[in-house]
Amino acid sequence: MKLWGGRFQKNTDRSVDDFNSSIRFDCRMYKQDIRGSMAHARMLGKCGIISEADAKLIQKTLAEILDDIEKGLVEFEVDAEDIHMNVEKILISRIGDVGKRLHTGRSRNDQVALDIRMYLKDEINNIRDMLISLEKVLLEKAEDNLDTILPGYTHLQKAQPITFAHHIMAYCQMFKRDIERLEDCFKRTNVMPLGSGALAGTTYPLDRYMVAEELGFAGITENSLDGVSDRDFAIELASCLSIIMMHLSRFSEELILWSSHEFSFIEMDDAYSTGSSIMPQKKNPDVAELVRGKSGRVYGNLMALLTVMKSLPLAYNKDMQEDKEAIFDSVDTVKMCIPVFTRMIATMKIRKENMYKAAQGGFTNATDMADYLVKKGIPFRDAHAIIGKMVLYCINNNKAIEELSLEEFKNFSGIIEEDVYNEICLEKCVSERKLPGGPAKESVMKSISNLKEHLASLKQSL
Ligand code: ARG
């Protein structure tokens, strides 16, 4: 018989059992479910709602069940619907009537809200750790490439010279914000819902603060309806994870481009590339492509969660069981992507010469050429127009700006002197951009040290 079977005269149809059951995917919360039940039992005992002896026996048996699950000795039943009732059923099978007292003052509605919050809190920490490791690898790459000049792009057209360190540090800023977003999401997840009951709390004098403290929550939910029906913490996490994937997919896209023959800015390590079953010459950046591709399912999960929750009347509705597969899949996907992405970055080779060569083409020093005129007193707009003409001349004569003779320069402006060559060389274009946030070595070194300091200041665990 079902744990809730009292008012029923018929068994549920087999197809409904299968349809209704969530054990297939919520079994992964077994640890959180049992820890939550142990805390609930201890509190029930302390508050005199059940006897201390019963509370002790329940806790001891739950610990044994946890152990058995971990040893692979427990088989969950589809008929028992979900992880909550599976655990309770096993408990009752082991200690009979005492086990039946565990669910006093509790509903599966607040129980599942508790479990998922506990589960996601752990995963937020795990993903945060992974991002921190990624940041450290990126910082190393940046430090190795402070003088590695490459073209910066806008519209995927060569724009101005920057350094590879500067480019890498741009991603570091994104992942830094991703870490902050996770930390922020953690705060709203870190609230304890038990005591909300099914929707209206309970008449038992539960000590909600005791449970919150024992389970490591910062506080308790303040409204029982909200406590059982809020899933915005999960949506928020799905959104944080989507943004992480968006960043990873932009980075992946660049790595894919850069490892093409046309760019040849990097070469992936053999261990992080794959071949073709037909074309013997191929070395494909599959890891980066898969990371880029997997962003799709993570965005999809966010949309699924938003849609599941849309228009749901208060409080709990079974629709909400659909939250788990979506958020679990996002968590799993991101946890799969970040470590392999990190190792791929750590092992890739940087083709500094090719980056430099690429920066030499495409008139990446045209802005600096205009700025040269500005420094000699010409208003910027006029300088822009003059250099525009100069670039057109260069295109027609197949020359780079720095390849023009002084005579040719003077045809565009008499103000131009011999010093122009030094002023528009790539190294100078980069080193003069030394304002905070710029690509010059000193600026990038400052942002590297800022980030290192920030990482060192982070709490080990949230
Ligand atoms: N398996 C359910 C879920 O994931 C647990 C809560 C069920 N509550 C209920 N009243 N049917 O949402």
XYZ file of C-alpha atoms in Angstrom, residues 48-309:
262
model
C 9.319 16.777 22.843
C 7.129 16.149 19.790
C 8.354 12.563 19.661
C 10.342 10.812 22.368
C 14.106 11.254 22.466
C 14.495 7.494 22.228
C 12.419 7.356 19.033
C 14.328 10.284 17.609
C 17.615 8.506 18.314
C 16.486 5.253 16.741
C 15.234 7.087 13.653
C 18.520 8.932 13.267
C 20.591 5.815 13.759
C 18.531 3.869 11.241
C 18.633 6.690 8.722
C 22.417 6.709 9.023
C 22.435 2.986 8.313
C 20.170 3.448 5.318
C 22.506 6.125 3.987
C 25.391 3.758 4.401
C 23.550 0.990 2.613
C 22.604 3.259 -0.273
C 26.227 4.261 -0.615
C 27.289 0.639 -0.651
C 24.775 -0.021 -3.428
C 22.682 -2.299 -1.226
C 19.397 -0.425 -1.646
C 17.088 -0.668 -4.589
C 14.552 2.094 -4.907
C 10.975 1.346 -5.960
C 9.050 3.165 -8.635
C 5.868 2.513 -6.651
C 7.228 4.496 -3.740
C 7.148 7.476 -6.079
C 10.061 9.625 -5.000
C 13.188 9.683 -2.884
C 11.280 11.002 0.130
C 8.818 8.142 0.298
C 11.401 5.559 -0.680
C 13.580 6.485 2.261
C 10.599 6.658 4.613
C 9.361 3.295 3.444
C 12.741 1.678 4.035
C 12.886 3.300 7.457
C 9.472 1.904 8.373
C 10.400 -1.508 7.045
C 13.367 -1.506 9.413
C 11.942 -0.023 12.613
C 8.168 -0.226 12.176
C 6.001 2.150 14.175
C 8.896 4.317 15.322
C 9.722 5.048 11.696
C 6.151 6.139 11.139
C 6.712 9.075 13.507
C 9.368 10.739 11.348
C 6.969 12.581 9.069
C 5.276 14.372 11.989
C 4.896 18.085 11.217
C 6.369 17.691 7.764
C 5.089 17.396 4.208
C 6.850 16.198 1.122
C 6.263 19.707 -0.137
C 8.612 21.301 2.349
C 10.814 18.211 2.300
C 11.481 18.430 -1.425
C 12.034 22.180 -1.151
C 14.649 21.468 1.508
C 16.365 18.680 -0.429
C 16.710 20.620 -3.615
C 18.073 23.662 -1.826
C 20.657 21.519 -0.042
C 21.564 19.756 -3.254
C 21.979 22.963 -5.230
C 23.988 24.610 -2.467
C 26.565 21.831 -2.798
C 26.600 22.101 -6.562
C 26.955 25.879 -6.513
C 30.074 25.345 -4.423
C 31.387 22.702 -6.807
C 30.855 24.842 -9.880
C 32.352 27.856 -8.150
C 35.485 25.793 -7.384
C 35.706 24.799 -11.024
C 35.484 28.403 -12.166
C 38.205 29.368 -9.706
C 40.469 26.660 -11.169
C 39.703 27.904 -14.652
C 40.606 31.442 -13.600
C 43.952 30.235 -12.272
C 44.824 28.527 -15.549
C 43.785 31.614 -17.491
C 45.945 33.805 -15.248
C 48.956 31.610 -16.017
C 48.295 31.890 -19.738
C 47.961 35.635 -19.407
C 51.245 35.931 -17.515
C 53.011 33.949 -20.234
C 51.666 36.230 -22.936
C 52.007 39.787 -21.692
C 54.024 40.707 -24.796
C 52.218 38.473 -27.265
C 50.688 40.868 -29.765
C 47.674 39.867 -31.827
C 44.988 41.825 -33.602
C 41.928 42.731 -31.616
C 38.744 42.507 -33.653
C 35.421 44.212 -33.977
C 32.884 42.803 -36.432
C 35.491 40.041 -36.811
C 37.531 42.586 -38.761
C 40.997 43.484 -37.575
C 40.733 46.570 -35.422
C 43.633 47.441 -33.136
C 46.587 45.521 -31.763
C 46.238 44.087 -28.268
C 48.023 41.335 -26.381
C 46.950 37.769 -25.857
C 47.188 38.390 -22.124
C 44.689 41.216 -22.463
C 42.343 39.028 -24.473
C 42.533 36.221 -21.924
C 41.970 38.659 -19.077
C 38.719 39.755 -20.703
C 37.405 36.232 -20.143
C 38.781 36.297 -16.613
C 36.529 39.257 -15.902
C 33.516 37.383 -17.247
C 34.225 34.323 -15.128
C 34.851 36.529 -12.127
C 31.340 37.926 -12.516
C 30.040 34.383 -12.985
C 31.573 33.474 -9.624
C 29.944 36.513 -8.054
C 26.595 35.593 -9.568
C 26.865 32.089 -8.113
C 27.710 33.533 -4.717
C 24.700 35.770 -4.905
C 22.425 32.937 -5.980
C 23.787 30.882 -3.089
C 22.490 33.480 -0.635
C 18.919 33.063 -1.823
C 19.259 29.281 -1.938
C 20.641 29.201 1.570
C 17.253 29.567 3.290
C 15.591 26.678 5.123
C 11.978 25.856 4.142
C 11.167 22.963 6.530
C 8.285 23.906 8.802
C 6.249 25.224 5.879
C 4.409 21.912 5.956
C 2.177 21.234 2.989
C 1.446 24.949 2.628
C 0.185 26.313 5.957
C 2.915 25.423 8.406
C 1.982 23.132 11.253
C 0.507 23.168 14.730
C 3.491 21.330 16.225
C 5.949 23.610 17.988
C 8.816 22.867 15.586
C 12.116 24.609 16.158
C 12.827 25.700 12.615
C 15.962 27.604 13.618
C 17.467 24.508 15.153
C 16.998 22.583 11.904
C 18.359 25.495 9.861
C 21.434 25.691 11.997
C 22.079 21.990 12.006
C 21.813 21.823 8.223
C 24.009 24.880 7.726
C 21.397 27.301 6.450
C 21.765 31.031 7.058
C 18.075 31.509 7.842
C 14.545 30.221 7.385
C 11.878 30.983 4.794
C 9.441 33.572 6.095
C 6.191 32.452 4.537
C 4.934 28.889 4.437
C 3.197 29.265 1.059
C 6.326 30.715 -0.460
C 8.527 28.182 1.323
C 6.960 25.256 -0.528
C 6.305 26.892 -3.865
C 9.340 29.028 -4.545
C 11.726 27.720 -7.158
C 13.239 30.996 -8.204
C 16.546 29.992 -6.606
C 16.699 27.131 -9.129
C 15.730 29.425 -11.983
C 18.347 31.873 -10.845
C 20.955 29.128 -10.843
C 19.818 27.980 -14.291
C 20.298 31.547 -15.400
C 23.780 31.810 -13.835
C 24.687 28.542 -15.537
C 23.341 29.801 -18.859
C 25.515 32.870 -18.592
C 28.531 30.700 -17.783
C 27.794 28.617 -20.887
C 27.356 31.768 -22.944
C 30.826 32.881 -21.880
C 32.314 29.451 -22.500
C 30.696 29.308 -25.914
C 32.091 32.691 -26.947
C 35.525 31.565 -25.834
C 35.033 28.232 -27.608
C 34.083 30.006 -30.797
C 37.317 31.975 -30.697
C 39.384 28.888 -29.968
C 37.753 27.126 -32.904
C 38.503 30.048 -35.198
C 42.017 30.409 -33.870
C 42.839 26.773 -34.445
C 41.710 26.962 -38.081
C 44.391 26.914 -40.734
C 43.374 30.442 -41.690
C 44.166 31.861 -38.252
C 46.641 29.339 -36.812
C 46.871 31.363 -33.603
C 46.763 28.279 -31.405
C 47.180 24.562 -31.625
C 45.143 22.286 -29.410
C 47.022 19.518 -27.699
C 46.526 16.129 -29.344
C 44.896 14.923 -26.158
C 42.175 17.543 -26.543
C 41.521 17.169 -30.264
C 39.927 14.508 -32.402
C 40.446 13.157 -35.886
C 38.215 12.372 -38.826
C 37.105 8.889 -39.797
C 37.714 9.692 -43.460
C 40.126 12.642 -43.767
C 43.521 11.601 -42.446
C 44.851 15.145 -42.108
C 42.148 16.393 -39.766
C 42.599 17.600 -36.240
C 39.327 18.966 -34.991
C 38.577 21.127 -31.954
C 35.676 18.928 -30.860
C 35.945 19.817 -27.193
C 35.424 23.503 -27.870
C 32.643 22.724 -30.333
C 30.825 20.511 -27.847
C 31.076 23.109 -25.126
C 29.652 25.635 -27.574
C 26.922 23.202 -28.542
C 26.008 22.265 -24.987
C 25.123 25.866 -24.249
C 21.912 25.065 -26.134
C 20.605 22.579 -23.604
C 21.524 24.784 -20.662
C 19.579 27.698 -22.162
C 16.760 25.265 -22.918
C 16.626 24.161 -19.293
C 16.303 27.763 -18.146
C 13.387 28.263 -20.504
C 11.838 24.970 -19.348
C 12.013 26.031 -15.703
C 10.564 29.458 -16.356
C 7.734 27.888 -18.289
C 7.003 25.207 -15.698
C 6.675 27.870 -13.017
